[in-house]
Structure formats: structure tokens, C-alpha cells
Amino acid sequence: MKQVTFRQALPIGVAMFSMFFGAGNVVFPLILGANSGSQLFYAMLGFLVMGVGIPFCGLFGILLFKGDYQAFFARLGVFPAYLTIVFLIILIGPFVGMPRIISLSFSTLHIPGLSLWQFNLIACALLFALTLSRKHIMNILGYVLSPLLIIALLTLIITGFSTHSAVQDSHQSPLILLSHGVENGYNTMDLLAAFFFAAIVYKILTLKAKHDNESNVQLTLKGSIIGAIILALVYIGFSTIAALHSAELIHADKAQMIYYTAHVILGSKASIVANSIFALACLTTAMTLGVIVSEFVQEKIFRGLVPYWGCLLGTYLITFVFANFGFINLINYCLPILKLLYPALIMLTLCNIAYKLWGFKPVKWPVAITVAIALGFLVQGILYA
């Protein structure tokens, strides 16, 4: 097995960062920063644990199964595993995850004369064209789109630190702020995507056949660590500049938070930076999700009877339909599902990691108990809302 170098892992890490960093991932740390103000630490602690630490555990768990997410979920049982995978694909794909990215981009870009459905149609057509060839996705992400995205993000973060204004005092308790951070970490849906992102990166590296299997695992793992570090640093940077300008951002519309933040920090340059950040974030994440969903539908639903391009076209057609519901409506729709689903997936991930590292075999009853507890909290929250 060849030793994987940092130079080899860096493009993988940058590409994995861009896969996770969709339009929603820009907004949630900004919302936390604006609402937390002087007590940002507690909110970001919860957000980093749920939005970076837990998804990385998911990546690590899948890599222990050598990129095979089906084997990962199979420990639940054959039929429950299949249902779980299908449900996750639906959730991160054309019914919630992908439409959310596109609809949020529209609400922020402010393109004159372009209606919501027209923007959605153009975005889906562009994404379809970019994902027709799967071989070049890592190159497009790692060498073109991701570096441009990072440059745009750094421009806003550095300028935000140098032009800060009044910090809003927060009177919320640390526990409440911590829970807000956890909830916004849920909203990223990154754990759900992590299972499939690790699998697709591992598969692409295998197709290129430049390394053996062990090297591919090591390369993907090192790339994941690099991606997680970049993601955490950007989250901290974004939440901090929002906190530094919280007095001006506290009442900003959530769906347009990046636009207002850029406007406050950069003035007349805001539209250019905000547009570039969201266009790139939309492209990088939605591209990856489109490939994941289309490959699953082609291989597992239609058993190869429908070509990849046909499944890809169907994926973006459904995305186009649901993107018309709008960002906030999609968030409100999926949050109760995430509150129930996330604890179960976290428990499954920890059990599978323990199984691979220390031979821990039980998985069904810990997951079942976790689901029951999460359901109890969810019902209690609904009754006392």
C-alpha cells in the first residue's frame, strides 16, 4: 500500500468540503451568529458537533465498510436497510435537499426579470449538463468550483472581521443557545448526505484505478479530515462575522441572510459576492446529490434498464417541481422528520463504528430505543408547542 500524501488528499478534501457546503450551510451559521451575538460560543459548539463532528463520524463509518453504504445499513436487516436508504435518498435528493438548495439560491440572488420557475428551470438544466459525465465531477469540484467558492467565502469573512460594528447582547441561556446550534446542525442534513458522499468519492477513486483499495480508503479518510477542518473554519468565520454585525442582522429575513450580510459588510459589492457564493455552493452540492440519486435509481430501482442520463433527467425534473415550494416551507416540512431520524442515524453510525473497531454486534435494539426516545420528545414538543 502506497502512503497517501497531503498533496494527493488536498483536492479530495476541498471537493468534499464543496459537496457539503450547499446554500443552506451558508445561511445556518449566519443565523446563529446574528441571533447569538455576544454568546456565540454556546450556539457554535452545538452546531459544530452536529454539523461537522457527526457527519464526519458518518464518513468514517462508511469508510470502515469500504465505501459500501448498503453493507453499512444492512446491519439493520435487509428490508429495513433498503427502506432506510430509499427514504434517505428521497430526503437529501429531489424532494427536499436539492430543491432547498435551488430555492434558497433564487431568494438571495435577486436576478431582475426572472421568476422562480424560470430560475429553477435554468438551474436544473445547468446541473443536468454538468453531471452527465460522472468521471469529471471530482475534477470540476476539486480544481475549479471549490477553489472559486473558497475565495468568495474568504473575501466575505476577512472583510467582515475588518469592518465589524456593534455586537448584539444575548439574554438567552447557554443551554437554549446550545440547543439552537444543535437544531441548525440538524437542518444542514449533512449526516444524511455523508453516507453517500463518502461512497461516491470512494467509487470515483476506484474507477480511476490509481490506488489499491486500502490507499483509496486512506485517501478518502484524509480528504474527509481536510474537508471537515475547512468546513468548521468557514462555519466559525461566518457565524463570527454575523455576530460582529448582529445589531444590523438580527431582524434580517432568514432566506436572504447571506444577501443582507454581504450588503452590510461589502456595501455595493454585496450582490457580486453573494451571487458568486450561492451559485457555486448550489452547483457543488446539487451536482453531487444529483449523481448519487440518479445512480441509486438506475442501479437499485430500475436494475440498469433505464440509462443513467434518463434517471438524471427524472431527478432534476422532480427537483424542479419541488423547488417551487420555497426554502422556508421546505425547512418547516423536513425539521420534524430530522428530529426523529437524526438520533437513530447517529446511534446506527456509532454502533457500526464500534462493530468494525471492537466487534460490537448489537445494533437493532440500540437504534429502536433511540427512535422511541426521539419520538417521545417529538410528540411532547408538538403537544406543548
GROMACS .gro file of N, CA and C in nm, residues 7-8 11 14-15 138-148 208:
model
   51
    7ARG      N    1  -0.064   1.629  -0.037
    7ARG     CA    2  -0.088   1.688  -0.169
    7ARG      C    3  -0.192   1.607  -0.246
    8GLN      N    4  -0.190   1.474  -0.232
    8GLN     CA    5  -0.288   1.390  -0.300
    8GLN      C    6  -0.426   1.405  -0.237
   11PRO      N    7  -0.697   1.790  -0.287
   11PRO     CA    8  -0.810   1.810  -0.380
   11PRO      C    9  -0.935   1.733  -0.339
   14VAL      N   10  -1.090   1.932  -0.047
   14VAL     CA   11  -1.157   2.053  -0.096
   14VAL      C   12  -1.286   2.016  -0.167
   15ALA      N   13  -1.283   1.908  -0.245
   15ALA     CA   14  -1.404   1.864  -0.316
   15ALA      C   15  -1.512   1.819  -0.217
  138MET      N   16  -1.516   1.500  -0.986
  138MET     CA   17  -1.415   1.533  -0.886
  138MET      C   18  -1.322   1.642  -0.936
  139ASN      N   19  -1.289   1.639  -1.065
  139ASN     CA   20  -1.202   1.744  -1.121
  139ASN      C   21  -1.272   1.880  -1.121
  140ILE      N   22  -1.402   1.879  -1.161
  140ILE     CA   23  -1.479   2.004  -1.163
  140ILE      C   24  -1.490   2.062  -1.022
  141LEU      N   25  -1.515   1.974  -0.925
  141LEU     CA   26  -1.532   2.019  -0.787
  141LEU      C   27  -1.398   2.060  -0.724
  142GLY      N   28  -1.299   1.971  -0.736
  142GLY     CA   29  -1.174   1.990  -0.665
  142GLY      C   30  -1.083   2.096  -0.722
  143TYR      N   31  -1.087   2.115  -0.855
  143TYR     CA   32  -0.990   2.205  -0.919
  143TYR      C   33  -1.051   2.335  -0.973
  144VAL      N   34  -1.185   2.339  -0.987
  144VAL     CA   35  -1.246   2.459  -1.046
  144VAL      C   36  -1.345   2.526  -0.949
  145LEU      N   37  -1.458   2.458  -0.923
  145LEU     CA   38  -1.564   2.522  -0.846
  145LEU      C   39  -1.526   2.546  -0.699
  146SER      N   40  -1.464   2.446  -0.635
  146SER     CA   41  -1.432   2.459  -0.493
  146SER      C   42  -1.334   2.571  -0.463
  147PRO      N   43  -1.221   2.582  -0.537
  147PRO     CA   44  -1.131   2.695  -0.510
  147PRO      C   45  -1.199   2.831  -0.528
  148LEU      N   46  -1.284   2.844  -0.631
  148LEU     CA   47  -1.356   2.970  -0.651
  148LEU      C   48  -1.451   2.998  -0.535
  208LYS      N   49  -1.094   0.535  -1.117
  208LYS     CA   50  -0.970   0.588  -1.174
  208LYS      C   51  -0.855   0.488  -1.163
   0.00000   0.00000   0.00000
